[in-house]
Coordinates of C-alpha atoms and ligand atoms in Angstrom, one line a residue:
M42 CA 0.0 0.0 0.0
A43 CA 1.6 3.3 -1.1
E44 CA 0.7 6.2 1.0
V45 CA 0.6 9.8 -0.3
T46 CA 0.4 13.1 1.5
G47 CA -2.1 15.8 0.6
G48 CA 0.8 17.8 -0.8
E49 CA 1.6 14.9 -3.1
V50 CA -2.1 14.7 -4.2
V51 CA -1.8 18.4 -5.1
V52 CA 1.3 17.9 -7.1
R53 CA 0.1 14.8 -9.0
T54 CA -3.2 16.4 -9.8
L55 CA -1.5 19.5 -11.2
Q56 CA 0.6 17.2 -13.3
A57 CA -2.4 15.2 -14.5
H58 CA -3.8 18.5 -15.8
G59 CA -0.7 19.2 -17.8
I60 CA 1.0 21.6 -15.5
D61 CA 4.8 21.4 -15.7
V62 CA 5.8 24.7 -14.1
V63 CA 4.5 26.5 -11.0
F64 CA 5.5 29.9 -9.5
G65 CA 5.6 30.3 -5.7
L66 CA 7.0 31.2 -2.3
P67 CA 6.8 28.7 0.5
G68 CA 5.5 29.2 4.0
V69 CA 5.1 26.9 7.0
H70 CA 1.6 25.8 6.2
A71 CA 2.4 25.0 2.6
L72 CA 5.6 23.0 3.2
A73 CA 3.9 19.6 2.4
I74 CA 3.4 20.9 -1.1
Y75 CA 7.0 21.8 -1.3
D76 CA 8.0 18.4 0.0
A77 CA 6.1 16.9 -2.8
L78 CA 7.7 19.2 -5.3
Y79 CA 11.1 18.0 -3.9
A80 CA 10.1 14.5 -4.8
H81 CA 8.8 15.6 -8.2
P82 CA 11.6 17.7 -9.8
E83 CA 9.9 17.2 -13.2
L84 CA 7.3 19.8 -12.0
K85 CA 9.5 22.9 -12.1
H86 CA 9.0 25.5 -9.4
I87 CA 10.2 29.0 -9.8
A88 CA 10.8 30.5 -6.4
V89 CA 10.2 34.3 -6.3
R90 CA 10.9 37.1 -3.9
H91 CA 7.3 38.3 -3.4
E92 CA 4.1 36.3 -3.8
Q93 CA 2.7 39.0 -6.0
T94 CA 5.3 38.1 -8.5
A95 CA 4.3 34.5 -8.5
A96 CA 0.8 35.4 -9.6
Y97 CA 2.0 37.9 -12.2
M98 CA 4.4 35.3 -13.6
A99 CA 1.5 32.8 -13.8
D100 CA -0.5 35.5 -15.6
G101 CA 2.3 36.2 -18.1
Y102 CA 2.8 32.5 -18.6
A103 CA -0.9 32.0 -19.3
R104 CA -1.3 34.9 -21.7
V105 CA 1.5 33.8 -23.9
T106 CA 0.8 30.0 -23.8
G107 CA -3.0 30.0 -23.7
R108 CA -2.6 27.4 -20.9
P109 CA -3.5 28.0 -17.2
G110 CA -0.7 29.5 -15.1
V111 CA -0.4 28.2 -11.6
C112 CA 1.0 29.9 -8.5
I113 CA 1.4 28.6 -5.0
S114 CA 1.1 30.8 -1.9
T115 CA 0.9 30.3 1.8
T116 CA -1.8 31.0 4.3
G117 CA -2.8 34.5 5.2
P118 CA -0.3 37.3 4.4
G119 CA 1.5 35.3 1.7
A120 CA -1.7 34.6 -0.1
A121 CA -3.0 38.1 0.4
N122 CA 0.1 39.4 -1.3
T123 CA -1.2 37.9 -4.6
A124 CA -4.4 40.0 -4.6
A125 CA -3.5 42.8 -7.1
A126 CA -2.2 40.2 -9.5
M127 CA -5.4 38.1 -9.1
G128 CA -7.5 41.2 -9.7
T129 CA -5.5 41.9 -12.8
A130 CA -6.1 38.4 -14.2
Y131 CA -9.7 38.7 -13.3
F132 CA -10.1 42.0 -15.1
D133 CA -8.4 40.7 -18.2
S134 CA -9.9 37.1 -18.2
V135 CA -6.6 35.2 -17.7
P136 CA -6.7 31.6 -16.4
V137 CA -4.5 31.8 -13.2
L138 CA -4.9 29.1 -10.5
N139 CA -3.7 30.1 -7.1
V140 CA -3.2 27.1 -4.9
M141 CA -2.8 28.0 -1.3
S142 CA -2.6 26.6 2.2
Q143 CA -4.9 27.3 5.1
V144 CA -4.5 27.0 8.9
P145 CA -5.3 23.6 10.4
S146 CA -8.9 22.5 9.6
N147 CA -10.0 22.8 13.3
L148 CA -9.0 26.5 13.4
V149 CA -10.4 27.9 10.1
D150 CA -12.3 31.2 10.6
R151 CA -12.4 30.9 14.4
D152 CA -10.5 34.1 15.0
K153 CA -8.5 32.5 17.8
G154 CA -5.2 34.0 16.7
A155 CA -3.5 31.1 15.1
L156 CA -0.3 31.8 13.2
H157 CA -1.1 33.4 9.8
E158 CA -4.8 32.9 10.5
P159 CA -6.7 34.8 7.7
K160 CA -10.2 36.2 8.2
D161 CA -12.3 34.4 5.6
Q162 CA -9.6 33.7 3.1
L163 CA -12.2 32.2 0.7
G164 CA -14.3 35.4 1.0
F165 CA -11.2 37.5 0.4
F166 CA -10.4 35.7 -2.8
R167 CA -14.0 35.5 -3.9
A168 CA -13.6 39.2 -4.9
V169 CA -10.8 38.4 -7.4
T170 CA -11.7 35.0 -8.7
K171 CA -14.4 33.4 -10.8
W172 CA -14.6 30.3 -8.6
N173 CA -12.9 29.2 -5.5
A174 CA -13.2 26.4 -2.9
R175 CA -11.5 24.6 0.0
A176 CA -10.8 20.9 -0.1
S177 CA -12.7 19.3 2.7
D178 CA -10.1 16.6 3.2
I179 CA -7.2 14.9 1.4
E180 CA -9.5 12.8 -0.8
H181 CA -11.4 15.9 -1.9
I182 CA -8.2 17.6 -3.3
P183 CA -8.3 16.1 -6.9
A184 CA -12.0 17.1 -7.4
V185 CA -11.5 20.6 -6.3
L186 CA -8.4 21.2 -8.4
H187 CA -10.1 19.6 -11.4
E188 CA -13.1 21.9 -11.0
A189 CA -10.7 24.9 -10.9
F190 CA -9.2 23.8 -14.3
R191 CA -12.6 22.9 -15.8
T192 CA -13.9 26.3 -14.9
M193 CA -11.0 28.1 -16.5
L194 CA -10.8 25.9 -19.6
V195 CA -14.4 25.4 -20.5
E196 CA -16.0 28.6 -19.5
R197 CA -14.7 32.2 -19.5
P198 CA -11.0 32.0 -18.4
R199 CA -10.7 33.9 -15.2
P200 CA -8.7 33.2 -12.1
T201 CA -9.6 30.5 -9.6
Q202 CA -8.4 29.7 -6.1
V203 CA -8.1 26.5 -4.2
E204 CA -7.1 26.2 -0.6
V205 CA -6.1 23.2 1.4
C206 CA -5.7 23.1 5.2
T207 CA -2.2 22.4 6.4
D208 CA -3.2 19.2 8.3
H209 CA -4.7 17.9 5.1
L210 CA -1.6 18.8 3.1
A211 CA 0.6 17.0 5.6
G212 CA -1.8 14.1 6.2
R213 CA -1.4 10.7 4.6
V214 CA -3.8 8.3 2.9
D215 CA -3.6 5.2 0.8
S216 CA -3.0 6.2 -2.8
E217 CA -5.7 3.8 -3.9
A218 CA -8.2 5.4 -1.7
V219 CA -7.8 8.7 -3.5
P220 CA -10.4 9.4 -6.1
W221 CA -8.0 10.7 -8.6
V222 CA -9.7 12.8 -11.3
M223 CA -8.2 12.4 -14.8
P224 CA -9.0 15.2 -17.1
P225 CA -10.2 14.5 -20.6
Q226 CA -7.7 14.8 -23.5
S227 CA -9.1 18.2 -24.0
F228 CA -11.9 19.9 -22.3
P229 CA -15.1 20.2 -24.4
R230 CA -15.7 23.8 -25.4
R231 CA -19.1 25.3 -25.7
A232 CA -20.5 25.8 -29.2
A233 CA -23.3 28.2 -30.2
E234 CA -26.8 27.1 -30.9
P235 CA -26.9 26.0 -34.6
R236 CA -30.2 27.9 -35.3
L237 CA -28.6 31.2 -34.1
V238 CA -25.5 30.5 -36.1
E239 CA -27.6 30.1 -39.3
E240 CA -29.4 33.3 -38.6
A241 CA -26.2 35.2 -37.9
A242 CA -24.6 33.9 -41.1
R243 CA -27.6 35.1 -43.1
A244 CA -27.3 38.6 -41.5
L245 CA -23.6 38.6 -42.3
V246 CA -24.2 37.7 -45.9
S247 CA -26.8 40.4 -46.3
A248 CA -24.8 43.1 -44.7
E249 CA -23.4 45.7 -47.1
A250 CA -20.7 47.2 -44.9
P251 CA -19.8 44.8 -42.0
I252 CA -17.0 45.3 -39.6
I253 CA -15.5 43.0 -37.0
W254 CA -14.5 43.8 -33.5
A255 CA -11.9 41.4 -32.0
G256 CA -11.5 41.3 -28.2
G257 CA -9.3 39.4 -25.9
G258 CA -11.5 36.3 -26.2
V259 CA -10.0 35.8 -29.7
N260 CA -6.5 35.5 -28.2
R261 CA -7.6 33.5 -25.2
A262 CA -9.5 31.0 -27.3
G263 CA -6.8 30.8 -30.0
A264 CA -9.4 31.9 -32.6
W265 CA -7.1 34.1 -34.8
E266 CA -7.0 31.8 -37.9
E267 CA -10.8 31.6 -38.0
L268 CA -11.1 35.3 -37.4
V269 CA -8.9 36.2 -40.4
R270 CA -10.6 33.7 -42.6
L271 CA -14.0 35.1 -41.6
A272 CA -12.8 38.7 -42.2
E273 CA -11.6 37.7 -45.6
A274 CA -14.8 35.9 -46.5
L275 CA -16.8 38.9 -45.5
Q276 CA -14.3 41.5 -46.6
A277 CA -14.8 43.1 -43.2
P278 CA -12.2 45.3 -41.7
V279 CA -11.1 44.2 -38.2
V280 CA -10.7 46.5 -35.2
T281 CA -9.0 45.0 -32.2
T282 CA -9.2 46.0 -28.5
V283 CA -6.1 46.2 -26.4
Q284 CA -6.5 42.6 -25.3
G285 CA -7.3 41.5 -28.8
M286 CA -4.2 42.9 -30.3
G287 CA -2.4 40.5 -32.6
A288 CA -5.6 38.7 -33.4
I289 CA -5.1 39.8 -37.0
P290 CA -1.6 40.9 -38.1
H291 CA -1.2 44.6 -38.2
D292 CA -0.1 44.5 -41.8
H293 CA -3.1 42.5 -43.0
P294 CA -5.1 44.6 -45.6
L295 CA -8.2 44.3 -43.5
A296 CA -6.6 45.2 -40.2
L297 CA -7.7 48.6 -39.0
G298 CA -4.6 48.5 -36.8
Y299 CA -5.7 50.8 -34.2
R300 CA -8.0 50.7 -31.2
P301 CA -11.8 51.1 -31.6
Y302 CA -11.9 54.2 -29.4
D303 CA -9.6 56.1 -31.7
R304 CA -11.7 59.0 -32.9
T305 CA -10.3 58.9 -36.4
L306 CA -11.9 55.5 -36.7
T307 CA -15.3 56.6 -35.5
P308 CA -16.7 57.5 -38.9
L309 CA -15.9 54.1 -40.2
I310 CA -17.5 52.3 -37.3
E311 CA -20.6 54.6 -37.6
R312 CA -20.8 53.8 -41.3
A313 CA -20.9 50.1 -40.8
D314 CA -24.3 48.5 -41.1
L315 CA -23.4 45.4 -39.0
L316 CA -20.8 44.7 -36.3
L317 CA -19.6 41.2 -35.5
A318 CA -18.0 41.5 -32.1
V319 CA -16.0 38.5 -30.9
G320 CA -14.7 37.7 -27.4
T321 CA -15.3 41.2 -25.9
R322 CA -17.2 42.9 -23.2
F323 CA -17.0 46.4 -24.6
A324 CA -15.1 47.6 -21.6
G325 CA -15.0 51.3 -20.8
G326 CA -11.5 51.8 -22.0
Q327 CA -12.3 50.5 -25.4
T328 CA -15.5 52.4 -26.0
A329 CA -14.7 55.9 -24.5
N330 CA -16.7 54.7 -21.5
W331 CA -19.5 53.5 -23.7
N332 CA -19.9 56.7 -25.6
L333 CA -18.8 55.1 -28.8
K334 CA -21.7 54.6 -31.1
L335 CA -22.0 51.1 -32.5
P336 CA -24.1 49.8 -35.4
S337 CA -27.5 48.7 -34.2
R338 CA -27.1 45.4 -35.9
L339 CA -24.7 43.8 -33.5
I340 CA -23.9 40.1 -33.5
H341 CA -22.0 39.3 -30.3
V342 CA -20.0 36.1 -29.9
E343 CA -19.1 35.6 -26.3
I344 CA -18.3 32.7 -24.0
D345 CA -19.8 34.6 -21.1
E346 CA -23.6 34.8 -21.5
G347 CA -23.7 37.6 -18.9
E348 CA -21.7 39.9 -21.2
I349 CA -24.3 39.8 -24.0
G350 CA -26.4 42.9 -23.9
K351 CA -24.7 44.2 -20.8
N352 CA -22.8 47.2 -22.3
Y353 CA -24.4 47.3 -25.8
P354 CA -27.7 45.8 -26.9
A355 CA -27.1 42.9 -29.2
A356 CA -29.4 41.9 -32.1
S357 CA -28.0 38.4 -31.7
G358 CA -25.9 36.7 -29.1
L359 CA -23.9 33.6 -30.0
I360 CA -22.8 32.0 -26.7
G361 CA -19.7 29.9 -27.0
D362 CA -16.0 29.6 -27.4
A363 CA -14.7 32.1 -30.0
R364 CA -12.8 29.5 -32.0
L365 CA -15.7 27.1 -32.2
V366 CA -18.3 29.7 -32.9
L367 CA -16.2 31.4 -35.7
G368 CA -15.7 27.9 -37.1
Q369 CA -19.4 27.3 -37.1
L370 CA -20.0 30.7 -38.8
L371 CA -17.4 29.8 -41.5
T372 CA -19.2 26.5 -42.1
A373 CA -22.5 28.2 -42.3
L374 CA -21.2 30.7 -44.8
G375 CA -20.0 27.9 -47.1
G376 CA -17.8 29.3 -49.8
H377 CA -19.4 32.8 -49.6
R378 CA -17.0 35.6 -50.5
A379 CA -18.3 39.1 -50.2
P380 CA -17.2 41.8 -52.7
E381 CA -14.6 44.3 -51.5
C382 CA -16.5 47.2 -50.1
W383 CA -14.1 48.8 -47.7
A384 CA -10.6 48.1 -49.0
G385 CA -9.6 51.7 -50.0
D386 CA -11.0 53.1 -46.9
V387 CA -9.0 50.8 -44.6
A388 CA -5.7 51.9 -46.1
A389 CA -6.6 55.6 -46.1
L390 CA -7.8 55.5 -42.6
R391 CA -4.8 53.7 -41.3
S392 CA -2.5 56.3 -42.7
K393 CA -4.7 59.1 -41.4
V394 CA -4.6 57.6 -37.8
A395 CA -0.9 57.1 -38.0
G396 CA -0.4 60.7 -39.1
S397 CA -2.5 62.1 -36.3
L398 CA -0.8 59.9 -33.7
K399 CA 2.6 61.1 -34.8
E400 CA 1.4 64.7 -34.5
A401 CA -0.1 64.2 -31.0
G402 CA 2.8 62.3 -29.4
P403 CA 5.9 62.6 -31.6
Q404 CA 8.4 61.5 -28.9
E405 CA 6.3 58.6 -27.7
M406 CA 5.6 57.4 -31.2
A407 CA 9.3 57.7 -32.2
V408 CA 10.1 55.5 -29.2
L409 CA 7.5 52.9 -30.2
D410 CA 9.0 52.9 -33.8
D411 CA 12.4 52.3 -32.4
I412 CA 11.2 49.4 -30.3
R413 CA 9.3 47.8 -33.1
R414 CA 12.3 48.1 -35.4
A415 CA 14.6 46.4 -33.0
V416 CA 12.5 43.3 -32.1
D417 CA 11.5 40.2 -34.0
R418 CA 8.0 40.1 -35.6
D419 CA 6.9 37.6 -33.0
A420 CA 8.7 39.2 -30.0
I421 CA 6.6 39.4 -26.8
L422 CA 6.2 42.9 -25.5
V423 CA 5.1 43.3 -21.9
W424 CA 3.9 46.8 -20.9
D425 CA 3.9 48.4 -17.5
Q426 CA 2.1 51.6 -16.9
T427 CA 4.7 54.1 -18.2
K428 CA 3.9 56.9 -20.6
P429 CA 4.9 55.2 -23.8
A430 CA 2.7 52.3 -22.9
Y431 CA -0.5 54.4 -23.2
W432 CA 0.6 55.1 -26.8
A433 CA 1.5 51.5 -27.4
A434 CA -2.0 50.4 -26.2
R435 CA -3.3 52.8 -28.9
A436 CA -0.9 52.3 -31.7
F437 CA 1.8 49.6 -31.4
P438 CA 1.9 47.4 -34.5
V439 CA 1.4 43.8 -33.4
Y440 CA 1.8 41.0 -35.9
E441 CA 1.3 37.8 -33.9
P442 CA -1.3 36.7 -31.4
R443 CA -0.4 36.6 -27.7
T444 CA 2.6 38.8 -28.1
F445 CA 1.2 42.1 -26.6
L446 CA 0.7 41.8 -22.8
Y447 CA -0.9 44.8 -21.3
P448 CA -2.8 45.0 -17.9
G449 CA -6.2 46.2 -18.8
Y450 CA -6.7 46.7 -15.0
G451 CA -4.1 49.5 -15.2
T452 CA -1.8 47.7 -12.7
L453 CA 1.5 49.4 -12.0
G454 CA 4.2 46.9 -11.3
Y455 CA 2.8 44.2 -13.7
G456 CA 5.4 44.5 -16.4
F457 CA 8.6 43.0 -15.1
P458 CA 7.2 39.9 -13.3
A459 CA 4.7 39.2 -16.1
A460 CA 7.6 39.3 -18.6
L461 CA 9.5 36.8 -16.5
G462 CA 6.5 34.5 -16.6
A463 CA 6.1 35.1 -20.3
K464 CA 9.7 34.0 -20.9
V465 CA 9.2 30.8 -18.9
G466 CA 6.2 30.1 -21.1
R467 CA 7.9 31.0 -24.4
P468 CA 11.7 30.6 -23.9
D469 CA 12.0 30.6 -27.7
R470 CA 10.8 34.2 -28.1
Q471 CA 12.3 37.5 -27.4
V472 CA 10.6 39.0 -24.3
V473 CA 10.8 42.7 -23.7
C474 CA 9.4 44.5 -20.7
I475 CA 8.8 48.2 -21.0
A476 CA 8.5 49.9 -17.7
G477 CA 9.0 53.3 -16.0
D478 CA 11.2 53.9 -13.0
G479 CA 8.2 53.8 -10.7
G480 CA 6.6 50.6 -12.0
F481 CA 9.8 48.7 -12.3
Q482 CA 10.7 49.2 -8.7
Y483 CA 7.6 47.3 -7.6
A484 CA 9.4 44.1 -8.4
L485 CA 13.0 45.1 -8.2
P486 CA 14.1 42.1 -6.1
E487 CA 12.9 39.8 -8.8
L488 CA 16.2 40.6 -10.6
A489 CA 17.3 37.8 -8.2
T490 CA 14.7 35.4 -9.6
A491 CA 15.8 36.2 -13.2
A492 CA 19.4 35.6 -12.2
Q493 CA 18.8 32.4 -10.2
F494 CA 16.6 30.7 -12.8
G495 CA 18.4 32.1 -15.8
I496 CA 15.3 33.8 -17.2
N497 CA 16.5 36.1 -19.9
V498 CA 14.3 39.1 -20.6
T499 CA 15.1 42.6 -21.7
V500 CA 13.9 45.6 -19.6
L501 CA 13.5 49.0 -21.3
L502 CA 13.5 51.3 -18.3
F503 CA 12.2 54.7 -19.0
N504 CA 13.5 56.8 -16.2
D505 CA 12.2 60.3 -15.5
N506 CA 12.7 60.0 -11.7
A507 CA 9.0 60.4 -11.2
Y508 CA 5.6 58.9 -11.3
G509 CA 5.6 60.9 -14.5
I510 CA 2.0 60.5 -15.7
L511 CA 0.7 61.6 -12.3
K512 CA 3.0 64.6 -12.4
V513 CA 1.4 65.6 -15.7
L514 CA -2.0 65.2 -14.1
Q515 CA -1.0 67.3 -11.1
D516 CA 0.3 69.9 -13.5
M517 CA -2.9 70.0 -15.5
D518 CA -5.6 69.5 -13.0
F519 CA -4.1 70.5 -9.6
Q520 CA -2.2 73.8 -10.3
S521 CA 1.2 72.0 -10.5
H522 CA 1.0 71.0 -6.9
Y523 CA 3.5 68.2 -7.3
Y524 CA 3.2 65.9 -4.3
A525 CA 4.5 62.4 -3.8
V526 CA 5.4 62.1 -7.4
D527 CA 9.2 62.8 -7.5
L528 CA 11.4 59.8 -7.0
L529 CA 14.8 59.4 -5.5
N530 CA 16.0 56.4 -7.5
P531 CA 18.9 54.0 -6.9
D532 CA 21.8 53.6 -9.3
F533 CA 20.1 51.0 -11.5
G534 CA 23.4 50.1 -13.1
R535 CA 25.2 49.1 -9.9
L536 CA 22.1 47.4 -8.6
T537 CA 21.7 45.3 -11.8
E538 CA 25.4 44.4 -11.7
A539 CA 25.1 43.4 -8.0
Y540 CA 22.7 40.7 -9.2
G541 CA 25.2 39.6 -11.9
L542 CA 23.0 40.9 -14.7
H543 CA 23.7 43.2 -17.6
Y544 CA 23.0 46.9 -17.9
E545 CA 23.3 49.7 -20.4
L546 CA 22.7 53.4 -19.8
L547 CA 21.7 55.6 -22.7
K548 CA 21.9 59.3 -22.8
G549 CA 18.3 59.6 -24.0
P550 CA 16.0 57.9 -26.4
D551 CA 18.5 58.3 -29.2
G552 CA 20.2 55.0 -30.0
L553 CA 17.4 53.0 -28.5
S554 CA 17.1 50.5 -31.3
P555 CA 20.7 49.4 -31.4
A556 CA 20.9 49.3 -27.6
L557 CA 17.8 47.1 -27.6
R558 CA 19.2 44.8 -30.2
R559 CA 22.4 44.5 -28.2
A560 CA 20.4 43.6 -25.1
L561 CA 18.4 41.0 -27.0
E562 CA 21.7 39.3 -27.9
S563 CA 22.8 39.2 -24.3
D564 CA 23.0 35.8 -22.5
R565 CA 21.1 37.1 -19.4
T566 CA 18.5 39.6 -18.3
T567 CA 19.6 43.1 -19.4
I568 CA 18.3 46.5 -18.4
V569 CA 18.5 49.3 -20.8
E570 CA 18.0 52.5 -18.9
V571 CA 16.7 55.4 -21.0
P572 CA 16.6 58.8 -19.3
V573 CA 13.5 60.6 -20.6
D574 CA 11.5 63.7 -20.3
F575 CA 8.4 63.2 -22.4
G576 CA 6.8 66.3 -20.8
R577 CA 3.2 66.9 -21.2
P578 CA 1.7 65.4 -24.3
T579 CA 0.1 67.8 -26.8
A580 CA -2.9 65.5 -26.9
W581 CA -3.8 62.5 -24.8
P582 CA -3.7 59.0 -26.1
S583 CA -7.4 58.3 -25.6
P584 CA -8.9 57.3 -23.4
P585 CA -6.8 59.6 -21.1
P586 CA -5.7 58.2 -17.8
R587 CA -7.4 61.0 -16.0
A588 CA -9.0 61.4 -12.6
A589 CA -12.7 60.6 -12.8
G590 CA -14.9 63.6 -13.2
K591 CA -12.1 66.0 -14.0
P592 CA -12.8 68.4 -16.8
R593 CA -10.8 67.6 -19.9
R594 CA -8.8 70.6 -21.0
R595 CA -7.5 69.3 -24.3
D596 CA -6.5 72.8 -25.4
R597 CA -3.8 73.0 -22.8
G598 CA -1.1 71.3 -24.8
G599 CA 2.6 71.7 -25.1
S600 CA 5.3 70.5 -22.8
Ligands
LIG60 C1 -0.9 49.2 -8.4 C2 -1.0 50.6 -8.9 N1 -0.7 51.6 -8.0 C3 -0.8 52.9 -8.4 C4 -1.2 53.2 -9.7 C5 -1.3 54.7 -10.1 N2 -0.3 55.0 -11.1 C6 -0.5 54.9 -12.4 S1 0.8 55.3 -13.4 C7 1.7 55.7 -12.0 C8 3.1 56.3 -12.1 C9 4.0 55.4 -13.0 O1 5.3 55.9 -12.9 P1 6.4 55.3 -13.8 O2 6.4 53.8 -13.7 O3 7.7 55.9 -13.4 O4 6.0 55.7 -15.3 P2 6.0 57.2 -15.9 O5 4.6 57.6 -15.8 O6 6.9 58.0 -15.1 O7 6.4 57.0 -17.3 C10 1.0 55.5 -10.8 C11 1.5 55.6 -9.4 C12 -1.5 52.2 -10.5 N3 -2.0 52.3 -11.8 N4 -1.4 50.9 -10.1
LIG61 MG1 8.7 57.5 -14.2

């Protein structure tokens, strides 16, 4: 009779679900999981310096691979440290599973003052997860973990949390008594109702000027090939949201290339007589807070039923996985090929938008050009909340799916740790993190993680010795009362070298492309520090990152 611990049941169940890497930081209550990891070196564990990083790494890993990212945290404060990252994954619909320990089962939620005792840890995480549960005993562990995976893989991918009490993790049972749950080869995805698909196909064929709106669901579901084929069949231009970037290559003749909220695109969207929206919830940031007018004939393809009709009324809702539903639509369309109706407009609009962007933010756009020129077509770019990132969200050319990682939640400090996770998921790709001096310092100690595990990313560090964007807002909206926005920064070069990593300091944005290329050739994580003074933009990349309710004074331009 072979005995297993609860920790071993966790590890084996993760492995059964295809997990071969986890990110975490141990604590006393979780040590039985770590003991099982010790016995299973084939399940790689990346040890981080802060639990938040573990969850961001799981997020970055999940976004680039399309597979769930798993992090491990320990009871109470360790687990709570992952909250901002879980919230980010929730906002952006990323499948992150957070496996955590709990105090001994006889002490849960009794407020007796046990070590690390959290108040209602399940309730705490309910706010940032789609589904969460505690295993009631060792035998229950496989079923709970399985349900977490099923929820993320079959339904809308959002984070989940599973907790196991420390006595259950350390307890032992006969392996044969454990009701192991083996996942199917692949989880069945939901397809849309055939009658609705037929109806939608008829509407698509009869439309004279259809356009397609591609959201993050296209990237999450791996539906980009179907999307492009459908766009070509309908000759419909495609506009992508920030999370949908890369769903159609930027240089495809039907790619509008820029975000839907771009005012220059508004006339085109308003001229359309049908909008096919795929894998999107029409979030405020993509619709100028729902002020964007959309065609009244809206066909909405969404895995989450609750999103249909929530932000915009839909003439038709096709509930299902984006890849499956687009495939159903293609089948229903047969060999239909619409005549070209927009082609000239797309090219003309693209160059109009590009021109207006260059006028509005010449420095920022020049920096984006330099970055694009230096990296491979399929390089993964991970953006923190630094000034050039707002322009990137509006205008960065993306050619491949799952290569543009941007926290829709607006999370400062996301970039560097998510880039590390992305590199673990796609070691074959260039991975570049673009961060400001403020955001990068959230995860500064993770330079150690990069060094220890040989994770080779490039960090472009835009240093203005400030929370620059907030300084601009204090300037514009609060009579230049600069407060808590100037930063005394360390010597990033000496710091990087102390970790045994590489570093290059530029004089300014000039020479960014060659420096970035040099860094990408490096055999270890390299920081390229770029001193910058972007000043105040002459126009905001819309939607502007402004304080709610503040009047917009667009006329006050100039830096
Ligand atoms: C977790 C979190 N805390 C605070 C903020 C508010 N915030 C947004 S941008 C920013 C300043 C960013 O400074 P830096 O990274 O140096 O970029 P810069 O604007 O200077 O280019 C802050 C504090 C946020 N978005 N997220
Ligand atoms: Mg800064």
